[in-house]
Amino acid sequence: MKQFVTLNMALKNLQRRPVRSWCMIFFVFMLAASLFFCTVLTDSLSESLEKTTNRMGADVIVVPEEYEKDMADALFQGNISSFTFDKQWLGEITGVEGIAKSSPQLYLRTLAADCCSTAVQLIAFDPETDFIITSWLNDDGIELPKKGEVIVGSKITPETDGNVIFFNKPYKVVGQLEETRSNYDACVFMTYETADEIVHSDKWIEAFGEAGAAENLVSCLMIRAEQGIDKNDIATKINYRLSKDCPVRAYTMNGLLSGAMNTVNSMDNYSSILMILISILVIAALVCIFTITINERTKEFGILASLGAGSGKLAGLVLSEGCMIGLAGGLIGVIFSIVGLLIFGNTIVVLMDIPKLITALDYLLILGLKCMALALVVSIVASLYSAWKVSRNSLDTLIKGEEM
Amino acid sequence: MLNVKNLTKTFDRQNRHFDAVHEVNFSMKGGDFCVLTGPSGCGKSTFFHLLCGITKADGGEVFFDKKDICKLSDKELAALRAEKISYVLQGDSLLPNFTVLENICLPHQLSCGRTDLEKKAMELLSHFGLEAMANDYPSNLSGGERRRVAIARAFVHDPKLIIADEPTSDLDEENTAMIIDFFQQQAKQGKAILISTHDLSCLRPGMIRYQMEKGCMKKA
Ligand SMILES: Nc1ncnc2c1ncn2[C@@H]1O[C@H](COP(=O)(O)OP(=O)(O)OP(=O)(O)O)[C@@H](O)[C@H]1O
Ligand SMILES: [Mg+2]
C-alpha cells in the first residue's frame, strides 16, 4: 500500500480530470494504433515475399523478356497471367556450367466465365525434370497427378463432385496442398499432359487462339544452381549465351522480385518516417497538455510540498500520471488494432492490394507489447519536462500557485 | 522547542530592498498557544514560511529541537514538515481531486509513508462534525468546512508544532470558536501552536500574543 500511494494519487488525479485524461490518452492511442498497423502492413508484405521465394526453391528463372513483371506479379501479387515462349530457345541454354537442375513450367489462365469453375492460375510442370512441385507433393503425401487430374492449392474449393471445370471439361482433383500463405494457395497444378488437353479444348482456342502442342510451350524455366555457385553468375552466363533475337532472359529470383522488394523496403522507410513524425507530434501535444495543466495545478503541488512531500515525490506523481496515460493509450490502441485487424483484415487486404496480412496471434501480441512500450516511453518523455519543473521549482512559487 | 534569532527576509520590489521580516526574535515551547496579529502585508505569512523552511532566510537562525533549520537540506526540510512541523496554508488548501478523507490521509502517506491515519482522521472529522462528509469532494464543502478539514489534516499525524496562517479568516463566530477551542485543547495536551490573525475577537486568555508591524515583531 505504501509504495502504491503515488500511483493511487496519480490515478485519482486522472480520474477527476476525465476530459484532460482522455485527450492525452487519445494522442497515445493514435500513436500506438498507427505504429501497430504500419508494422503489420510492412511485415506482412515482406513475409509474403519471403514465403514465395522460399517456397519457390529456384535460384534463377528464365522468362520472356517483356513478361518479367507479369511473372513477378503472378508469384507475389497473385495476378493471373498467361504467357509462353517456344521451347526451342531453351536449347541455347543447355550446357551452361553450374546448373544443378532445370525444369520448365507452363503458366495458363482460366476465365471467370461459365466455362470455368473459377478464374485461377494454372501451373503445368514436367514430372520428369521438376524439382519444385513434386517435392511439395511429397511433403503433403500426394501422388503425382495423372493425365486429366489436378492438384489444387488450399484456397481452391472443388465442385461438389470433386472436380474442377476448366474450359467446359471436368478435371479430377486428386489432392489439395496444405496452406502455405503464399500465392501458390490459389493455383491449380497439373502435368504437361493435362495442360496439352486444355490448350486444345475448343473453348481455350476460342478464347486464346491456336497454341500448338503444350509440350513445346514454356512460360518459365526454373533453375537450381549447384551448391556454392553464384546465382548471379549463372544468370549472367545464360544471358551471355542467348542470341540477340532470343525473346527470353534469365533473372535471379531476387532480381525478379526486386520490384516487390523495393516496394516493401520503401514502405518500410515511409512508415519509419511516418512513425517518427507521429511520435514527435504526440510528444509535442502531450508536453503541451502536461505543461499547461501542471502549471494550473502548481497550488496542488505546493499543498503537498507544505505537508512534507519532497521534490522527488512530486516528480514521481507527475511521472506516474504520464505512465498511466501511456499505458492506457497504448493498451487501448493495441486492443483496438488487434480487434480491427481480425475483423477487417480481409477488407484491408483488398483495399490496399496486398497479398495477405499476418494474423498469427503470437506475432500480434509481441508487436502489441512493443507498441505499448513505445507509447509508454513517449508519455514518460512528455511528462519528464513537467516533472522536472515541479521538482525544481521553489516551494513558495508552488504554494502561491504561480505559473512555473 | 522553537527558537528564532534575528530572523530577516529581504524582498526586492522595483529595485528597492525591504525587509518583509526584520530581525525577529521569538521562541516557544510545547503547550504554548501563540497568536500573531498585525495588518495585512506586515510579513506574517513570510515569517511562517521561514519557520517551516518553505522560504530561505536572508539572515538569522531558526532552531527547532536544537537544529538550525536554515542549514538543513531540502530533503531534511521536507522530512521535518512531514513529521514534526505542520503548516496550514493561508486560504483554501485542500486538493480538489481527493475526497475529504483522502485529503487528510494521502498527503501524509505520500510524504512519510504513514498508512495508519484513517482512524484518527475519522475521529478528528467527527470532532469537527464532518464525519458525514468524509467521502465528499472539497468543491461540495463550505469555506468553514474546508478550513476544518485542513486543520484536521494538520493534526492527524501528531506533529509537535502546528503553524496555521489565518485559520479563522472569513469564518463566522461559530466556526471561529470551534477552531480556537480545538487549538486550545491541543495546546493543553502539549502541542506548540502558532497562528496568525487580524481578527482580535478570537483572542482568549492564556494565549501568548505577538504583534507584527512592517516586519518587526514584539510581544503584546
Ligand atoms: N515573493 C515576494 N516577492 C516580493 N515581495 C513579497 C513576496 N512575498 C511577499 N512579499 C511582500 O512582503 C510583504 C509581507 O507579505 P506577507 O504575505 O508575509 O504578508 P501578510 O502579513 O501575510 O499579509 P496578509 O495578512 O494579507 O496575508 C508584503 O508587502 C508582500 O507584498
Ligand atoms: Mg498572509
XYZ file of C-alpha atoms and ligand atoms in Angstrom, chain A residues 396 400 402, chain B residues 11-13 18 20 38-47 90 165-166 198 212, ligand 1:
54
model
C 6.900 29.441 -2.399
C 1.409 30.718 -4.290
C 2.128 30.906 -9.670
C 12.447 41.151 -0.812
C 13.012 43.291 -3.876
C 10.274 45.422 -5.255
C 12.745 45.988 2.021
C 9.392 41.640 4.954
C -0.819 42.509 12.535
C -2.145 44.338 9.494
C -2.211 42.802 6.089
C 1.183 42.818 4.418
C 3.161 43.106 7.628
C 5.007 39.872 6.982
C 3.097 37.197 8.908
C 2.957 34.642 6.108
C 6.563 35.304 5.197
C 7.584 34.703 8.805
C -3.451 30.673 4.265
C -1.795 31.057 8.757
C -5.073 32.912 9.384
C -6.153 40.045 12.199
C 3.884 42.401 13.920
N 7.941 36.755 -3.242
C 7.796 38.036 -2.895
N 8.470 38.976 -3.565
C 8.358 40.281 -3.211
N 7.621 40.722 -2.187
C 6.937 39.807 -1.472
C 6.989 38.419 -1.800
N 6.200 37.742 -0.908
C 5.686 38.694 -0.087
N 6.108 39.921 -0.413
C 5.800 41.171 0.284
O 6.192 41.027 1.642
C 5.273 41.626 2.478
C 4.755 40.638 3.509
O 3.918 39.692 2.857
P 3.111 38.604 3.665
O 2.464 37.729 2.683
O 4.047 37.971 4.625
O 2.049 39.481 4.418
P 0.945 39.008 5.477
O 1.267 39.645 6.739
O 0.849 37.530 5.456
O -0.370 39.641 4.846
P -1.849 39.060 4.898
O -2.347 39.252 6.269
O -2.568 39.878 3.900
O -1.744 37.625 4.494
C 4.165 42.197 1.622
O 4.403 43.578 1.464
C 4.336 41.462 0.321
O 3.942 42.309 -0.709
